JSON list of C-alpha atoms in Angstrom, two decimals:
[
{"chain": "A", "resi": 1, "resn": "UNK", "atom": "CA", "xyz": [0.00, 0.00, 0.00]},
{"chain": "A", "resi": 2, "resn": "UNK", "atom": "CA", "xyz": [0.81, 3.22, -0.95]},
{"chain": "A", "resi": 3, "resn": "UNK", "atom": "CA", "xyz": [0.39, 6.73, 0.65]},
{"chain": "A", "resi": 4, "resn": "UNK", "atom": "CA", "xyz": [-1.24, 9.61, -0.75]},
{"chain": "A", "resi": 5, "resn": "UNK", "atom": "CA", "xyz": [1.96, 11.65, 0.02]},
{"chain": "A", "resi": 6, "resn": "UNK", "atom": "CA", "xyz": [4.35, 9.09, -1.93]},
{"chain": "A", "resi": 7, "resn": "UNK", "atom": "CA", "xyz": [1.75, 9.43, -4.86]},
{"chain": "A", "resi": 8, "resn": "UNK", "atom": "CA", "xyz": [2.43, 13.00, -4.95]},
{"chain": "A", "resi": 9, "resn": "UNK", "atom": "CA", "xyz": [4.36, 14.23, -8.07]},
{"chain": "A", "resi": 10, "resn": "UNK", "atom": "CA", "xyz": [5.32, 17.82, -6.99]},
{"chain": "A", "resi": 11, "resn": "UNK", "atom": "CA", "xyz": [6.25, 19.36, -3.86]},
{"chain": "A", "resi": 12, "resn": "UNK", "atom": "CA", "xyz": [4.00, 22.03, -4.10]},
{"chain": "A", "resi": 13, "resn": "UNK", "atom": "CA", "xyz": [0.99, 23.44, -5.71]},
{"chain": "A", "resi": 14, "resn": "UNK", "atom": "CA", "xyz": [0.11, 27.33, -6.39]},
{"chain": "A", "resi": 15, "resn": "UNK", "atom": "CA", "xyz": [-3.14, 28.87, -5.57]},
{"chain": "A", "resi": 16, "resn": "UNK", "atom": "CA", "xyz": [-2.22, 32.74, -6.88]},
{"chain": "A", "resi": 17, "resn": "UNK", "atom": "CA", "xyz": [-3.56, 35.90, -7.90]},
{"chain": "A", "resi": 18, "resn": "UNK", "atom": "CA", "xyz": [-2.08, 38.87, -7.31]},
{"chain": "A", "resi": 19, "resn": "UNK", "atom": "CA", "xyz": [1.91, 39.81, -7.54]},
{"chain": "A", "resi": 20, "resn": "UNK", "atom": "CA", "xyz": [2.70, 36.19, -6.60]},
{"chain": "A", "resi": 21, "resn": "UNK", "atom": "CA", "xyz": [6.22, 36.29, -8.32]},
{"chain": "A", "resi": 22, "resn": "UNK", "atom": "CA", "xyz": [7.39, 39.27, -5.62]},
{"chain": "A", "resi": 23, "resn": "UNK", "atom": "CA", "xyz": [6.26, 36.98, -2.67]},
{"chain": "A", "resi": 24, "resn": "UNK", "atom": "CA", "xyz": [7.88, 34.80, -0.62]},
{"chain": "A", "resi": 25, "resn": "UNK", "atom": "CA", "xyz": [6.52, 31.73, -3.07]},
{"chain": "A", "resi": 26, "resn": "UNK", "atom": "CA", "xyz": [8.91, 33.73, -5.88]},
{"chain": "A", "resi": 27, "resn": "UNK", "atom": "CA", "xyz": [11.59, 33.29, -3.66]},
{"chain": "A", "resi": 28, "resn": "UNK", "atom": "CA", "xyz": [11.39, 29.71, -3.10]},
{"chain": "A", "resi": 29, "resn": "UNK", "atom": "CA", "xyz": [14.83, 27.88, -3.73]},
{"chain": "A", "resi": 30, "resn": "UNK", "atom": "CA", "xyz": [14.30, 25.15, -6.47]},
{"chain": "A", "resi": 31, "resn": "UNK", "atom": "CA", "xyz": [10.92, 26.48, -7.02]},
{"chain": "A", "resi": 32, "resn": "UNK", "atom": "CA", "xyz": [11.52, 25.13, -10.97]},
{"chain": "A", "resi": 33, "resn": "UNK", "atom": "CA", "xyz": [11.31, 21.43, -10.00]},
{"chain": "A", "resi": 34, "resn": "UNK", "atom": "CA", "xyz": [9.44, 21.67, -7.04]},
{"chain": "A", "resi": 35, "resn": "UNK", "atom": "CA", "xyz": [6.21, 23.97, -8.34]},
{"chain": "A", "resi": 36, "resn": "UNK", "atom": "CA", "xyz": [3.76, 21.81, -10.32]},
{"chain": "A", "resi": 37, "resn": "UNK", "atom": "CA", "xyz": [0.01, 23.03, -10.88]},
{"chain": "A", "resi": 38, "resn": "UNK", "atom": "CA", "xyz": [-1.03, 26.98, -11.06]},
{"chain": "A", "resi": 39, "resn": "UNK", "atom": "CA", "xyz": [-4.42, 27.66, -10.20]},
{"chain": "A", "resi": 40, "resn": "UNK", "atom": "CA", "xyz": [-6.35, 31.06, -9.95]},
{"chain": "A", "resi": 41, "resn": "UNK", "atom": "CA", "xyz": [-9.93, 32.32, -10.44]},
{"chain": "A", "resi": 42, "resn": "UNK", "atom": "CA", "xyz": [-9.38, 31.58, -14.19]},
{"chain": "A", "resi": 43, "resn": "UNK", "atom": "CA", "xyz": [-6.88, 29.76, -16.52]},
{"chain": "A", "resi": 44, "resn": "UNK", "atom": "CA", "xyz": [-5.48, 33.38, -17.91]},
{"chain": "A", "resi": 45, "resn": "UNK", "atom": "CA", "xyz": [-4.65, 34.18, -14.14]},
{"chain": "A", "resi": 46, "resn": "UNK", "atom": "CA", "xyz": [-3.21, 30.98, -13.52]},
{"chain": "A", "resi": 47, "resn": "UNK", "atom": "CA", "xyz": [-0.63, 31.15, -16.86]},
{"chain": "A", "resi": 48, "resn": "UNK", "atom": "CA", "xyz": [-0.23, 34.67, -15.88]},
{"chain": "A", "resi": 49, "resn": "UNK", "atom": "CA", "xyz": [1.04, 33.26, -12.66]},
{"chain": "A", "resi": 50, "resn": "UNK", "atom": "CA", "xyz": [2.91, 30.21, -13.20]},
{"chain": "A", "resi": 51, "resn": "UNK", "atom": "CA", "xyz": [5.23, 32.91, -16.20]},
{"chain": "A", "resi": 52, "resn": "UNK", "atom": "CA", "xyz": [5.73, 35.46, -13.41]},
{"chain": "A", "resi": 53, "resn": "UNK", "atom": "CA", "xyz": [6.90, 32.58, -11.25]},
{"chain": "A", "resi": 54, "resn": "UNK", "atom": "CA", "xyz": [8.88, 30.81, -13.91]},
{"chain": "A", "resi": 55, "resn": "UNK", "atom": "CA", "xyz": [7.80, 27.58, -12.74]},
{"chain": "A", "resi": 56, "resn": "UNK", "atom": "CA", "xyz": [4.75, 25.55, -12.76]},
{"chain": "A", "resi": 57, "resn": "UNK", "atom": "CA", "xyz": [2.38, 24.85, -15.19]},
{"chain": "A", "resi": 58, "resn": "UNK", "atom": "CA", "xyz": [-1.44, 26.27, -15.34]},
{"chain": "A", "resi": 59, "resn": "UNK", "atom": "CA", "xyz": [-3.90, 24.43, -14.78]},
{"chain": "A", "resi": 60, "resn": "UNK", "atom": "CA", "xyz": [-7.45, 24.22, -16.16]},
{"chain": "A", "resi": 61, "resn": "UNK", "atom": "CA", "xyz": [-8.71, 22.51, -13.37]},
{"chain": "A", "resi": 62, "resn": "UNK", "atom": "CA", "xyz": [-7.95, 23.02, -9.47]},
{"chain": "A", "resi": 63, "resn": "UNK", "atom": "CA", "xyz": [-8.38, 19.12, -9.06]},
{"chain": "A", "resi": 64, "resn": "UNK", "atom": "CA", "xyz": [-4.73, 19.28, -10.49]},
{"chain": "A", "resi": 65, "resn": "UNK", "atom": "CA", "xyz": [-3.72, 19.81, -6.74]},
{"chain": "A", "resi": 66, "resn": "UNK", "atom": "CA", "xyz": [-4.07, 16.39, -6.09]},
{"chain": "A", "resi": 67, "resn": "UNK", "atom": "CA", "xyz": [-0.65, 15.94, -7.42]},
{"chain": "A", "resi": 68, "resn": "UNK", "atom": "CA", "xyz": [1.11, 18.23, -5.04]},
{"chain": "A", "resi": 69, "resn": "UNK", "atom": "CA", "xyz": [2.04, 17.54, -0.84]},
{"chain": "A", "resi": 70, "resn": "UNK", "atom": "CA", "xyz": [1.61, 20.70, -0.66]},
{"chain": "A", "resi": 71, "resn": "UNK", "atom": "CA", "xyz": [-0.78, 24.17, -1.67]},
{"chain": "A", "resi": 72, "resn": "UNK", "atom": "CA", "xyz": [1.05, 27.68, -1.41]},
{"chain": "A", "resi": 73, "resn": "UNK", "atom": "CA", "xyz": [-1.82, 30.32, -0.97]},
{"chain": "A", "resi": 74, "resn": "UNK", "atom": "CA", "xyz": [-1.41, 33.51, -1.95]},
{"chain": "A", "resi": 75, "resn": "UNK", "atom": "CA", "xyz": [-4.07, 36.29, -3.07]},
{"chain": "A", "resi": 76, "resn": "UNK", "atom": "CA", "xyz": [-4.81, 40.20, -2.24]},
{"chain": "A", "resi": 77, "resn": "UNK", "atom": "CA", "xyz": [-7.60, 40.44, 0.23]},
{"chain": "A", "resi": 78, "resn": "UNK", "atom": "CA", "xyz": [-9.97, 41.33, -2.75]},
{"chain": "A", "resi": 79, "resn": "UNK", "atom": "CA", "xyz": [-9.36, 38.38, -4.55]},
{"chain": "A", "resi": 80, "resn": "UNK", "atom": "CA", "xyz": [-8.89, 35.98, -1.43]},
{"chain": "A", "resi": 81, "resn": "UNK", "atom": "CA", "xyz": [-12.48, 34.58, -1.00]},
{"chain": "A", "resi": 82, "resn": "UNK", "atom": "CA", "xyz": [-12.65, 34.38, -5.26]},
{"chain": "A", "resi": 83, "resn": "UNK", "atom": "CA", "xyz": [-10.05, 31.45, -5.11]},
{"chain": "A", "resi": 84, "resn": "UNK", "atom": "CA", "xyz": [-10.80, 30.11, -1.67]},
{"chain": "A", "resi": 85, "resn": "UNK", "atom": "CA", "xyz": [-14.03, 28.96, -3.67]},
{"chain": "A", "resi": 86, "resn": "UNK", "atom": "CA", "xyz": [-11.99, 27.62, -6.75]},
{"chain": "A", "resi": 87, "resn": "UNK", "atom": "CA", "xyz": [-10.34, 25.57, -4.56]},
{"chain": "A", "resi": 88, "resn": "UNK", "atom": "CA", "xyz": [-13.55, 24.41, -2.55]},
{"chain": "A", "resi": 89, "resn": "UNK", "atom": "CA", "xyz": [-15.46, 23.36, -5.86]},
{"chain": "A", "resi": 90, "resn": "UNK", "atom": "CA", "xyz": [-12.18, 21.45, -7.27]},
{"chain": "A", "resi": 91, "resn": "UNK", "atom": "CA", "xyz": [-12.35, 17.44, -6.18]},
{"chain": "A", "resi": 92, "resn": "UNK", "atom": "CA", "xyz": [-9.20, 17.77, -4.29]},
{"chain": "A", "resi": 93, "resn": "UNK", "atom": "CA", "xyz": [-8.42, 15.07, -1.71]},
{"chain": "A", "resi": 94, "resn": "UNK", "atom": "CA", "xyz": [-7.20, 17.21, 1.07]},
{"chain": "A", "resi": 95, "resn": "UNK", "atom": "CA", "xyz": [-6.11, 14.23, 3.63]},
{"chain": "A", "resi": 96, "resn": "UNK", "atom": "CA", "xyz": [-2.63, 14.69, 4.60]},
{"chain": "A", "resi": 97, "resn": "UNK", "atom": "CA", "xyz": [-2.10, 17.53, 2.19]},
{"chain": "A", "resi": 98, "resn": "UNK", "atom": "CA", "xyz": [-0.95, 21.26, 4.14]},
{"chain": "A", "resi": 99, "resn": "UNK", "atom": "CA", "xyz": [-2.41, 24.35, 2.88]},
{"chain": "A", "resi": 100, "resn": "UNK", "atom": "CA", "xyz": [-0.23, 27.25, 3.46]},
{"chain": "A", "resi": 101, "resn": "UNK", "atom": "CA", "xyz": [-1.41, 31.22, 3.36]},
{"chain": "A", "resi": 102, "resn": "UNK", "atom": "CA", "xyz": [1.58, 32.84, 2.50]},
{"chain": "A", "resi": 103, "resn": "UNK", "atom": "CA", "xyz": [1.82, 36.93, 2.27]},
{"chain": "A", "resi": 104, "resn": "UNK", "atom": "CA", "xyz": [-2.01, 37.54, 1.85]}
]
């Protein structure tokens, strides 16, 4: 048997909007390797995203997250509730997964 974790093909998963490239999710050391799925309120935001971060890939579906240990949060308070619901409607298993709010 397998854990969810070991199925996991990135480190982390973006949820973005906003100036996500100048936060501390920009910063990241081996953010090229370790970022796999982009979401944000809408697949333009999400490519706009994962090119500003220079790593990733955007995805058309939140459920993408299921391939990621981890989910890096970060939106402007306007935007914040927006893609809090993205993420809610997206069939993402969240057992043993960490969602972190990073610079909101």
């Amino acid at each position: 048997m397998t854990s969810r974790v070991s199925e996991s093909l990135f480190k982390y998963g973006v949820a973005g909007a906003g100036a996500v490239g100048k936060s501390f999710i920009g910063r990241l050391p081996g953010k090229a390797t370790d970022i796999g799925p982009v979401v944000g309120v809408s697949y333009s935001v999400a490519t706009r995203t994962a090119n500003a971060l220079r790593a990733g890939h955007a995805a058309r579906d939140a459920a993408e997250m299921n391939h990621a240990r981890t989910v890096l949060f970060h939106a402007p308070p306007d935007q914040a509730i927006s893609l809090l619901r993205v993420l809610d409607a997206a069939a993402i298993d969240w057992t043993g997964k960490a969602l972190i709010v990073c610079d909101c």
